Amino acid sequence: MADSQFWQEKHDDYAARDWSKKPSIFVEEIVEYFPAGSRILELGCGQGQDGLWLAGARGFHVIATDFEESALDISRQRKLEQDVQNIVFESLNLDELFVYDDEKFDVVYSHLALHYFDTETTKQVFNEIYRVLKPGGIVAFLVNSVNDPEYNSGTKLEDDYSETEGTKKRYFSAESVKKFAEKFDVIICDEKGETYKDIDKGVHHLVRFVGKKPA
């Protein structure tokens, strides 16, 4: 990923945006697939808006993680302001093995956090998601698309993986997502994802995936 200074500046900017304080388009689209009472692991929670909504408005039990402390600070402050009880925010680097036990979670959820890694690390991330999910558990994530306007704009590091201004990003198609997530039964896999942040830029084709770990 880019360095901490890059992300701190991003989060300082995002904190002032209205969309950073409400649940994402994606989470509202796919929450129906989360079993009632689920224990959820969120990967790359940013400023916490999705996790807080899942815990506060929907009653799930959430562990929301990010590697950037400035984002976690904002998330924890919002938790206090909103008086949400059933969520904790924890530090986690996705390029390392997860600290959680096998088959601990009913759902693993991620919004635009799984597309920063080389091929081998991306495979490791998906293996870890599979490991910590209970049999029959749900994985749901949104990632960058090969149809994004910035695709191929930087220095190529691997196929569909490049670096632009110090930030490394992977771009997925629906088919490449299926390969990384091949252990899961597919419920949704398409290129119809949107975000409040990018919708005005004409980005309407982020890759959405919802899958189920075989029971």
PDB file of C-alpha atoms in Angstrom:
ATOM      1  CA  MET A   1       0.000   0.000   0.000  1.00  0.00           C
ATOM      2  CA  ALA A   2       0.963   3.622  -0.076  1.00  0.00           C
ATOM      3  CA  ASP A   3       2.674   4.957   3.006  1.00  0.00           C
ATOM      4  CA  SER A   4       0.892   6.132   6.117  1.00  0.00           C
ATOM      5  CA  GLN A   5       1.264   9.815   5.232  1.00  0.00           C
ATOM      6  CA  PHE A   6      -0.629   9.261   1.973  1.00  0.00           C
ATOM      7  CA  TRP A   7      -3.512   7.586   3.790  1.00  0.00           C
ATOM      8  CA  GLN A   8      -3.579  10.108   6.609  1.00  0.00           C
ATOM      9  CA  GLU A   9      -4.033  12.892   4.045  1.00  0.00           C
ATOM     10  CA  LYS A  10      -6.767  10.896   2.321  1.00  0.00           C
ATOM     11  CA  HIS A  11      -8.636  10.330   5.576  1.00  0.00           C
ATOM     12  CA  ASP A  12      -8.325  13.987   6.554  1.00  0.00           C
ATOM     13  CA  ASP A  13     -10.037  14.834   3.263  1.00  0.00           C
ATOM     14  CA  TYR A  14     -12.639  12.071   3.462  1.00  0.00           C
ATOM     15  CA  ALA A  15     -13.661  13.011   7.011  1.00  0.00           C
ATOM     16  CA  ALA A  16     -15.140  16.269   5.703  1.00  0.00           C
ATOM     17  CA  ARG A  17     -17.236  14.545   3.039  1.00  0.00           C
ATOM     18  CA  ASP A  18     -20.901  13.810   3.683  1.00  0.00           C
ATOM     19  CA  TRP A  19     -20.617  10.336   2.129  1.00  0.00           C
ATOM     20  CA  SER A  20     -18.032   9.313   4.727  1.00  0.00           C
ATOM     21  CA  LYS A  21     -20.707   9.501   7.405  1.00  0.00           C
ATOM     22  CA  LYS A  22     -23.348   7.231   5.845  1.00  0.00           C
ATOM     23  CA  PRO A  23     -23.371   3.567   4.811  1.00  0.00           C
ATOM     24  CA  SER A  24     -22.020   2.778   1.371  1.00  0.00           C
ATOM     25  CA  ILE A  25     -24.191   1.930  -1.603  1.00  0.00           C
ATOM     26  CA  PHE A  26     -22.636  -1.540  -1.636  1.00  0.00           C
ATOM     27  CA  VAL A  27     -23.352  -2.507   1.966  1.00  0.00           C
ATOM     28  CA  GLU A  28     -26.998  -1.496   1.636  1.00  0.00           C
ATOM     29  CA  GLU A  29     -27.263  -3.564  -1.547  1.00  0.00           C
ATOM     30  CA  ILE A  30     -25.899  -6.790  -0.081  1.00  0.00           C
ATOM     31  CA  VAL A  31     -26.762  -6.768   3.642  1.00  0.00           C
ATOM     32  CA  GLU A  32     -29.767  -8.997   2.904  1.00  0.00           C
ATOM     33  CA  TYR A  33     -27.308 -11.886   2.471  1.00  0.00           C
ATOM     34  CA  PHE A  34     -25.972 -11.553   6.033  1.00  0.00           C
ATOM     35  CA  PRO A  35     -27.660 -13.988   8.451  1.00  0.00           C
ATOM     36  CA  ALA A  36     -29.396 -12.391  11.426  1.00  0.00           C
ATOM     37  CA  GLY A  37     -27.158 -12.082  14.468  1.00  0.00           C
ATOM     38  CA  SER A  38     -23.969 -12.544  12.444  1.00  0.00           C
ATOM     39  CA  ARG A  39     -20.515 -11.921  13.821  1.00  0.00           C
ATOM     40  CA  ILE A  40     -18.866  -9.824  11.090  1.00  0.00           C
ATOM     41  CA  LEU A  41     -15.205  -9.134  10.322  1.00  0.00           C
ATOM     42  CA  GLU A  42     -14.738  -5.977   8.255  1.00  0.00           C
ATOM     43  CA  LEU A  43     -11.444  -5.639   6.383  1.00  0.00           C
ATOM     44  CA  GLY A  44     -10.301  -2.092   5.643  1.00  0.00           C
ATOM     45  CA  CYS A  45     -13.032  -0.220   7.506  1.00  0.00           C
ATOM     46  CA  GLY A  46     -11.729   3.262   6.698  1.00  0.00           C
ATOM     47  CA  GLN A  47     -13.644   5.742   8.835  1.00  0.00           C
ATOM     48  CA  GLY A  48     -16.067   3.140  10.078  1.00  0.00           C
ATOM     49  CA  GLN A  49     -19.319   4.140   8.433  1.00  0.00           C
ATOM     50  CA  ASP A  50     -20.277   0.673   7.165  1.00  0.00           C
ATOM     51  CA  GLY A  51     -19.315  -1.147  10.346  1.00  0.00           C
ATOM     52  CA  LEU A  52     -21.144   1.382  12.509  1.00  0.00           C
ATOM     53  CA  TRP A  53     -24.270   1.015  10.383  1.00  0.00           C
ATOM     54  CA  LEU A  54     -24.085  -2.791  10.459  1.00  0.00           C
ATOM     55  CA  ALA A  55     -23.728  -2.733  14.247  1.00  0.00           C
ATOM     56  CA  GLY A  56     -25.954   0.203  15.132  1.00  0.00           C
ATOM     57  CA  ALA A  57     -28.811   0.063  12.626  1.00  0.00           C
ATOM     58  CA  ARG A  58     -28.758  -3.652  11.828  1.00  0.00           C
ATOM     59  CA  GLY A  59     -27.725  -5.188  15.150  1.00  0.00           C
ATOM     60  CA  PHE A  60     -24.753  -7.264  13.994  1.00  0.00           C
ATOM     61  CA  HIS A  61     -21.647  -7.875  16.100  1.00  0.00           C
ATOM     62  CA  VAL A  62     -18.715  -6.323  14.239  1.00  0.00           C
ATOM     63  CA  ILE A  63     -14.941  -6.338  14.435  1.00  0.00           C
ATOM     64  CA  ALA A  64     -13.875  -3.575  12.036  1.00  0.00           C
ATOM     65  CA  THR A  65     -10.207  -3.411  11.047  1.00  0.00           C
ATOM     66  CA  ASP A  66      -7.818  -1.089   9.261  1.00  0.00           C
ATOM     67  CA  PHE A  67      -4.047  -0.632   9.141  1.00  0.00           C
ATOM     68  CA  GLU A  68      -4.182   3.168   9.312  1.00  0.00           C
ATOM     69  CA  GLU A  69      -4.365   4.541  12.855  1.00  0.00           C
ATOM     70  CA  SER A  70      -5.760   7.916  11.781  1.00  0.00           C
ATOM     71  CA  ALA A  71      -8.765   6.138  10.253  1.00  0.00           C
ATOM     72  CA  LEU A  72      -9.244   4.039  13.376  1.00  0.00           C
ATOM     73  CA  ASP A  73      -9.127   7.187  15.528  1.00  0.00           C
ATOM     74  CA  ILE A  74     -11.948   8.728  13.478  1.00  0.00           C
ATOM     75  CA  SER A  75     -13.936   5.481  13.630  1.00  0.00           C
ATOM     76  CA  ARG A  76     -13.623   5.200  17.403  1.00  0.00           C
ATOM     77  CA  GLN A  77     -14.696   8.810  17.862  1.00  0.00           C
ATOM     78  CA  ARG A  78     -17.756   8.213  15.687  1.00  0.00           C
ATOM     79  CA  LYS A  79     -18.577   5.113  17.724  1.00  0.00           C
ATOM     80  CA  LEU A  80     -18.655   7.258  20.872  1.00  0.00           C
ATOM     81  CA  GLU A  81     -20.709   9.982  19.196  1.00  0.00           C
ATOM     82  CA  GLN A  82     -23.248   7.474  17.871  1.00  0.00           C
ATOM     83  CA  ASP A  83     -23.220   5.368  21.065  1.00  0.00           C
ATOM     84  CA  VAL A  84     -22.863   2.082  19.159  1.00  0.00           C
ATOM     85  CA  GLN A  85     -22.057  -0.766  21.539  1.00  0.00           C
ATOM     86  CA  ASN A  86     -21.546  -3.945  19.531  1.00  0.00           C
ATOM     87  CA  ILE A  87     -18.526  -2.952  17.441  1.00  0.00           C
ATOM     88  CA  VAL A  88     -14.800  -2.797  18.127  1.00  0.00           C
ATOM     89  CA  PHE A  89     -12.130  -1.252  15.920  1.00  0.00           C
ATOM     90  CA  GLU A  90      -8.796  -3.064  15.639  1.00  0.00           C
ATOM     91  CA  SER A  91      -5.540  -2.625  13.747  1.00  0.00           C
ATOM     92  CA  LEU A  92      -4.891  -5.212  11.036  1.00  0.00           C
ATOM     93  CA  ASN A  93      -2.501  -5.307   8.090  1.00  0.00           C
ATOM     94  CA  LEU A  94      -4.123  -7.298   5.308  1.00  0.00           C
ATOM     95  CA  ASP A  95      -0.781  -8.344   3.853  1.00  0.00           C
ATOM     96  CA  GLU A  96      -0.077 -10.336   7.024  1.00  0.00           C
ATOM     97  CA  LEU A  97      -1.746 -13.479   8.354  1.00  0.00           C
ATOM     98  CA  PHE A  98      -4.913 -12.607  10.265  1.00  0.00           C
ATOM     99  CA  VAL A  99      -4.794 -12.848  14.053  1.00  0.00           C
ATOM    100  CA  TYR A 100      -8.245 -14.455  14.298  1.00  0.00           C
ATOM    101  CA  ASP A 101      -9.118 -18.081  15.012  1.00  0.00           C
ATOM    102  CA  ASP A 102     -10.338 -20.530  12.391  1.00  0.00           C
ATOM    103  CA  GLU A 103     -14.078 -20.407  11.630  1.00  0.00           C
ATOM    104  CA  LYS A 104     -14.702 -17.437  13.942  1.00  0.00           C
ATOM    105  CA  PHE A 105     -16.958 -15.271  11.739  1.00  0.00           C
ATOM    106  CA  ASP A 106     -20.305 -15.623   9.987  1.00  0.00           C
ATOM    107  CA  VAL A 107     -19.464 -12.842   7.511  1.00  0.00           C
ATOM    108  CA  VAL A 108     -16.296 -11.244   6.147  1.00  0.00           C
ATOM    109  CA  TYR A 109     -17.005  -7.877   4.511  1.00  0.00           C
ATOM    110  CA  SER A 110     -14.773  -5.402   2.678  1.00  0.00           C
ATOM    111  CA  HIS A 111     -15.426  -2.176   0.776  1.00  0.00           C
ATOM    112  CA  LEU A 112     -12.572  -1.208  -1.581  1.00  0.00           C
ATOM    113  CA  ALA A 113      -9.730  -2.636   0.518  1.00  0.00           C
ATOM    114  CA  LEU A 114      -8.712  -5.880  -1.205  1.00  0.00           C
ATOM    115  CA  HIS A 115      -7.155  -4.423  -4.362  1.00  0.00           C
ATOM    116  CA  TYR A 116      -3.779  -3.170  -3.134  1.00  0.00           C
ATOM    117  CA  PHE A 117      -1.694  -6.349  -3.322  1.00  0.00           C
ATOM    118  CA  ASP A 118       0.410  -8.440  -5.667  1.00  0.00           C
ATOM    119  CA  THR A 119      -0.859 -11.812  -6.823  1.00  0.00           C
ATOM    120  CA  GLU A 120       0.673 -13.934  -4.074  1.00  0.00           C
ATOM    121  CA  THR A 121      -0.483 -11.608  -1.304  1.00  0.00           C
ATOM    122  CA  THR A 122      -3.971 -11.425  -2.799  1.00  0.00           C
ATOM    123  CA  LYS A 123      -4.137 -15.226  -2.784  1.00  0.00           C
ATOM    124  CA  GLN A 124      -3.046 -15.204   0.864  1.00  0.00           C
ATOM    125  CA  VAL A 125      -5.775 -12.694   1.753  1.00  0.00           C
ATOM    126  CA  PHE A 126      -8.450 -14.896   0.204  1.00  0.00           C
ATOM    127  CA  ASN A 127      -7.069 -17.973   1.942  1.00  0.00           C
ATOM    128  CA  GLU A 128      -7.247 -16.123   5.256  1.00  0.00           C
ATOM    129  CA  ILE A 129     -10.819 -15.014   4.582  1.00  0.00           C
ATOM    130  CA  TYR A 130     -11.739 -18.631   3.908  1.00  0.00           C
ATOM    131  CA  ARG A 131      -9.967 -19.797   7.055  1.00  0.00           C
ATOM    132  CA  VAL A 132     -11.698 -17.414   9.469  1.00  0.00           C
ATOM    133  CA  LEU A 133     -15.183 -17.926   8.011  1.00  0.00           C
ATOM    134  CA  LYS A 134     -17.485 -20.523   9.480  1.00  0.00           C
ATOM    135  CA  PRO A 135     -18.776 -23.228   7.117  1.00  0.00           C
ATOM    136  CA  GLY A 136     -21.719 -21.673   5.306  1.00  0.00           C
ATOM    137  CA  GLY A 137     -20.357 -18.189   6.050  1.00  0.00           C
ATOM    138  CA  ILE A 138     -20.673 -15.233   3.678  1.00  0.00           C
ATOM    139  CA  VAL A 139     -17.914 -13.173   2.061  1.00  0.00           C
ATOM    140  CA  ALA A 140     -18.869  -9.859   0.442  1.00  0.00           C
ATOM    141  CA  PHE A 141     -16.516  -7.322  -1.108  1.00  0.00           C
ATOM    142  CA  LEU A 142     -16.221  -4.489  -3.624  1.00  0.00           C
ATOM    143  CA  VAL A 143     -13.002  -3.950  -5.619  1.00  0.00           C
ATOM    144  CA  ASN A 144     -11.581  -1.868  -8.455  1.00  0.00           C
ATOM    145  CA  SER A 145     -12.407  -2.841 -12.038  1.00  0.00           C
ATOM    146  CA  VAL A 146     -10.288  -3.164 -15.183  1.00  0.00           C
ATOM    147  CA  ASN A 147     -12.855  -0.763 -16.662  1.00  0.00           C
ATOM    148  CA  ASP A 148     -11.865   2.039 -14.270  1.00  0.00           C
ATOM    149  CA  PRO A 149     -10.657   5.204 -16.058  1.00  0.00           C
ATOM    150  CA  GLU A 150      -7.269   5.004 -14.284  1.00  0.00           C
ATOM    151  CA  TYR A 151      -6.578   1.405 -15.355  1.00  0.00           C
ATOM    152  CA  ASN A 152      -3.162   1.133 -17.069  1.00  0.00           C
ATOM    153  CA  SER A 153      -2.334   4.744 -16.179  1.00  0.00           C
ATOM    154  CA  GLY A 154       0.638   3.899 -13.952  1.00  0.00           C
ATOM    155  CA  THR A 155       3.752   1.743 -13.963  1.00  0.00           C
ATOM    156  CA  LYS A 156       2.849  -1.889 -14.614  1.00  0.00           C
ATOM    157  CA  LEU A 157       4.043  -4.275 -11.889  1.00  0.00           C
ATOM    158  CA  GLU A 158       2.034  -7.364 -12.898  1.00  0.00           C
ATOM    159  CA  ASP A 159      -0.934  -8.030 -15.134  1.00  0.00           C
ATOM    160  CA  ASP A 160      -3.746  -5.810 -13.795  1.00  0.00           C
ATOM    161  CA  TYR A 161      -1.480  -4.489 -11.013  1.00  0.00           C
ATOM    162  CA  SER A 162       0.256  -1.119 -11.257  1.00  0.00           C
ATOM    163  CA  GLU A 163       1.682   1.790  -9.288  1.00  0.00           C
ATOM    164  CA  THR A 164       0.566   5.401  -9.654  1.00  0.00           C
ATOM    165  CA  GLU A 165       2.025   8.221  -7.542  1.00  0.00           C
ATOM    166  CA  GLY A 166       3.267   5.766  -4.933  1.00  0.00           C
ATOM    167  CA  THR A 167       0.022   3.810  -4.640  1.00  0.00           C
ATOM    168  CA  LYS A 168      -0.114   0.204  -5.827  1.00  0.00           C
ATOM    169  CA  LYS A 169      -3.499  -1.049  -7.021  1.00  0.00           C
ATOM    170  CA  ARG A 170      -4.927  -4.178  -8.572  1.00  0.00           C
ATOM    171  CA  TYR A 171      -7.790  -4.016 -11.057  1.00  0.00           C
ATOM    172  CA  PHE A 172     -10.210  -6.923 -11.310  1.00  0.00           C
ATOM    173  CA  SER A 173     -12.692  -8.284 -13.788  1.00  0.00           C
ATOM    174  CA  ALA A 174     -15.580 -10.461 -12.694  1.00  0.00           C
ATOM    175  CA  GLU A 175     -13.681 -13.445 -14.082  1.00  0.00           C
ATOM    176  CA  SER A 176     -10.421 -12.686 -12.258  1.00  0.00           C
ATOM    177  CA  VAL A 177     -12.328 -12.223  -8.992  1.00  0.00           C
ATOM    178  CA  LYS A 178     -13.838 -15.675  -9.436  1.00  0.00           C
ATOM    179  CA  LYS A 179     -10.344 -17.150  -9.764  1.00  0.00           C
ATOM    180  CA  PHE A 180      -9.117 -15.575  -6.528  1.00  0.00           C
ATOM    181  CA  ALA A 181     -12.371 -16.528  -4.772  1.00  0.00           C
ATOM    182  CA  GLU A 182     -12.582 -19.985  -6.319  1.00  0.00           C
ATOM    183  CA  LYS A 183     -13.157 -21.722  -2.964  1.00  0.00           C
ATOM    184  CA  PHE A 184     -16.474 -19.916  -2.519  1.00  0.00           C
ATOM    185  CA  ASP A 185     -19.855 -20.638  -4.067  1.00  0.00           C
ATOM    186  CA  VAL A 186     -20.825 -17.543  -6.066  1.00  0.00           C
ATOM    187  CA  ILE A 187     -23.989 -15.643  -5.161  1.00  0.00           C
ATOM    188  CA  ILE A 188     -23.178 -12.336  -6.908  1.00  0.00           C
ATOM    189  CA  CYS A 189     -20.250 -11.539  -9.182  1.00  0.00           C
ATOM    190  CA  ASP A 190     -20.715  -8.603 -11.528  1.00  0.00           C
ATOM    191  CA  GLU A 191     -19.336  -5.204 -12.534  1.00  0.00           C
ATOM    192  CA  LYS A 192     -22.214  -3.028 -11.344  1.00  0.00           C
ATOM    193  CA  GLY A 193     -20.703  -1.539  -8.193  1.00  0.00           C
ATOM    194  CA  GLU A 194     -20.882   2.177  -7.402  1.00  0.00           C
ATOM    195  CA  THR A 195     -19.653   4.494  -4.655  1.00  0.00           C
ATOM    196  CA  TYR A 196     -20.809   7.932  -3.585  1.00  0.00           C
ATOM    197  CA  LYS A 197     -17.217   9.132  -3.941  1.00  0.00           C
ATOM    198  CA  ASP A 198     -16.776   8.125  -7.582  1.00  0.00           C
ATOM    199  CA  ILE A 199     -20.261   8.196  -9.052  1.00  0.00           C
ATOM    200  CA  ASP A 200     -19.776  11.757 -10.341  1.00  0.00           C
ATOM    201  CA  LYS A 201     -16.637  10.598 -12.169  1.00  0.00           C
ATOM    202  CA  GLY A 202     -18.659   8.139 -14.218  1.00  0.00           C
ATOM    203  CA  VAL A 203     -17.424   5.069 -12.352  1.00  0.00           C
ATOM    204  CA  HIS A 204     -20.327   2.607 -12.376  1.00  0.00           C
ATOM    205  CA  HIS A 205     -18.570  -0.709 -12.891  1.00  0.00           C
ATOM    206  CA  LEU A 206     -16.720  -1.690  -9.738  1.00  0.00           C
ATOM    207  CA  VAL A 207     -16.662  -5.439  -9.168  1.00  0.00           C
ATOM    208  CA  ARG A 208     -19.157  -6.755  -6.612  1.00  0.00           C
ATOM    209  CA  PHE A 209     -18.780 -10.209  -5.113  1.00  0.00           C
ATOM    210  CA  VAL A 210     -20.900 -12.106  -2.626  1.00  0.00           C
ATOM    211  CA  GLY A 211     -20.048 -15.731  -1.997  1.00  0.00           C
ATOM    212  CA  LYS A 212     -20.621 -18.540   0.452  1.00  0.00           C
ATOM    213  CA  LYS A 213     -18.130 -20.892   2.061  1.00  0.00           C
ATOM    214  CA  PRO A 214     -19.343 -24.455   1.486  1.00  0.00           C
ATOM    215  CA  ALA A 215     -20.916 -25.941   4.599  1.00  0.00           C
TER     216      ALA A 215
END
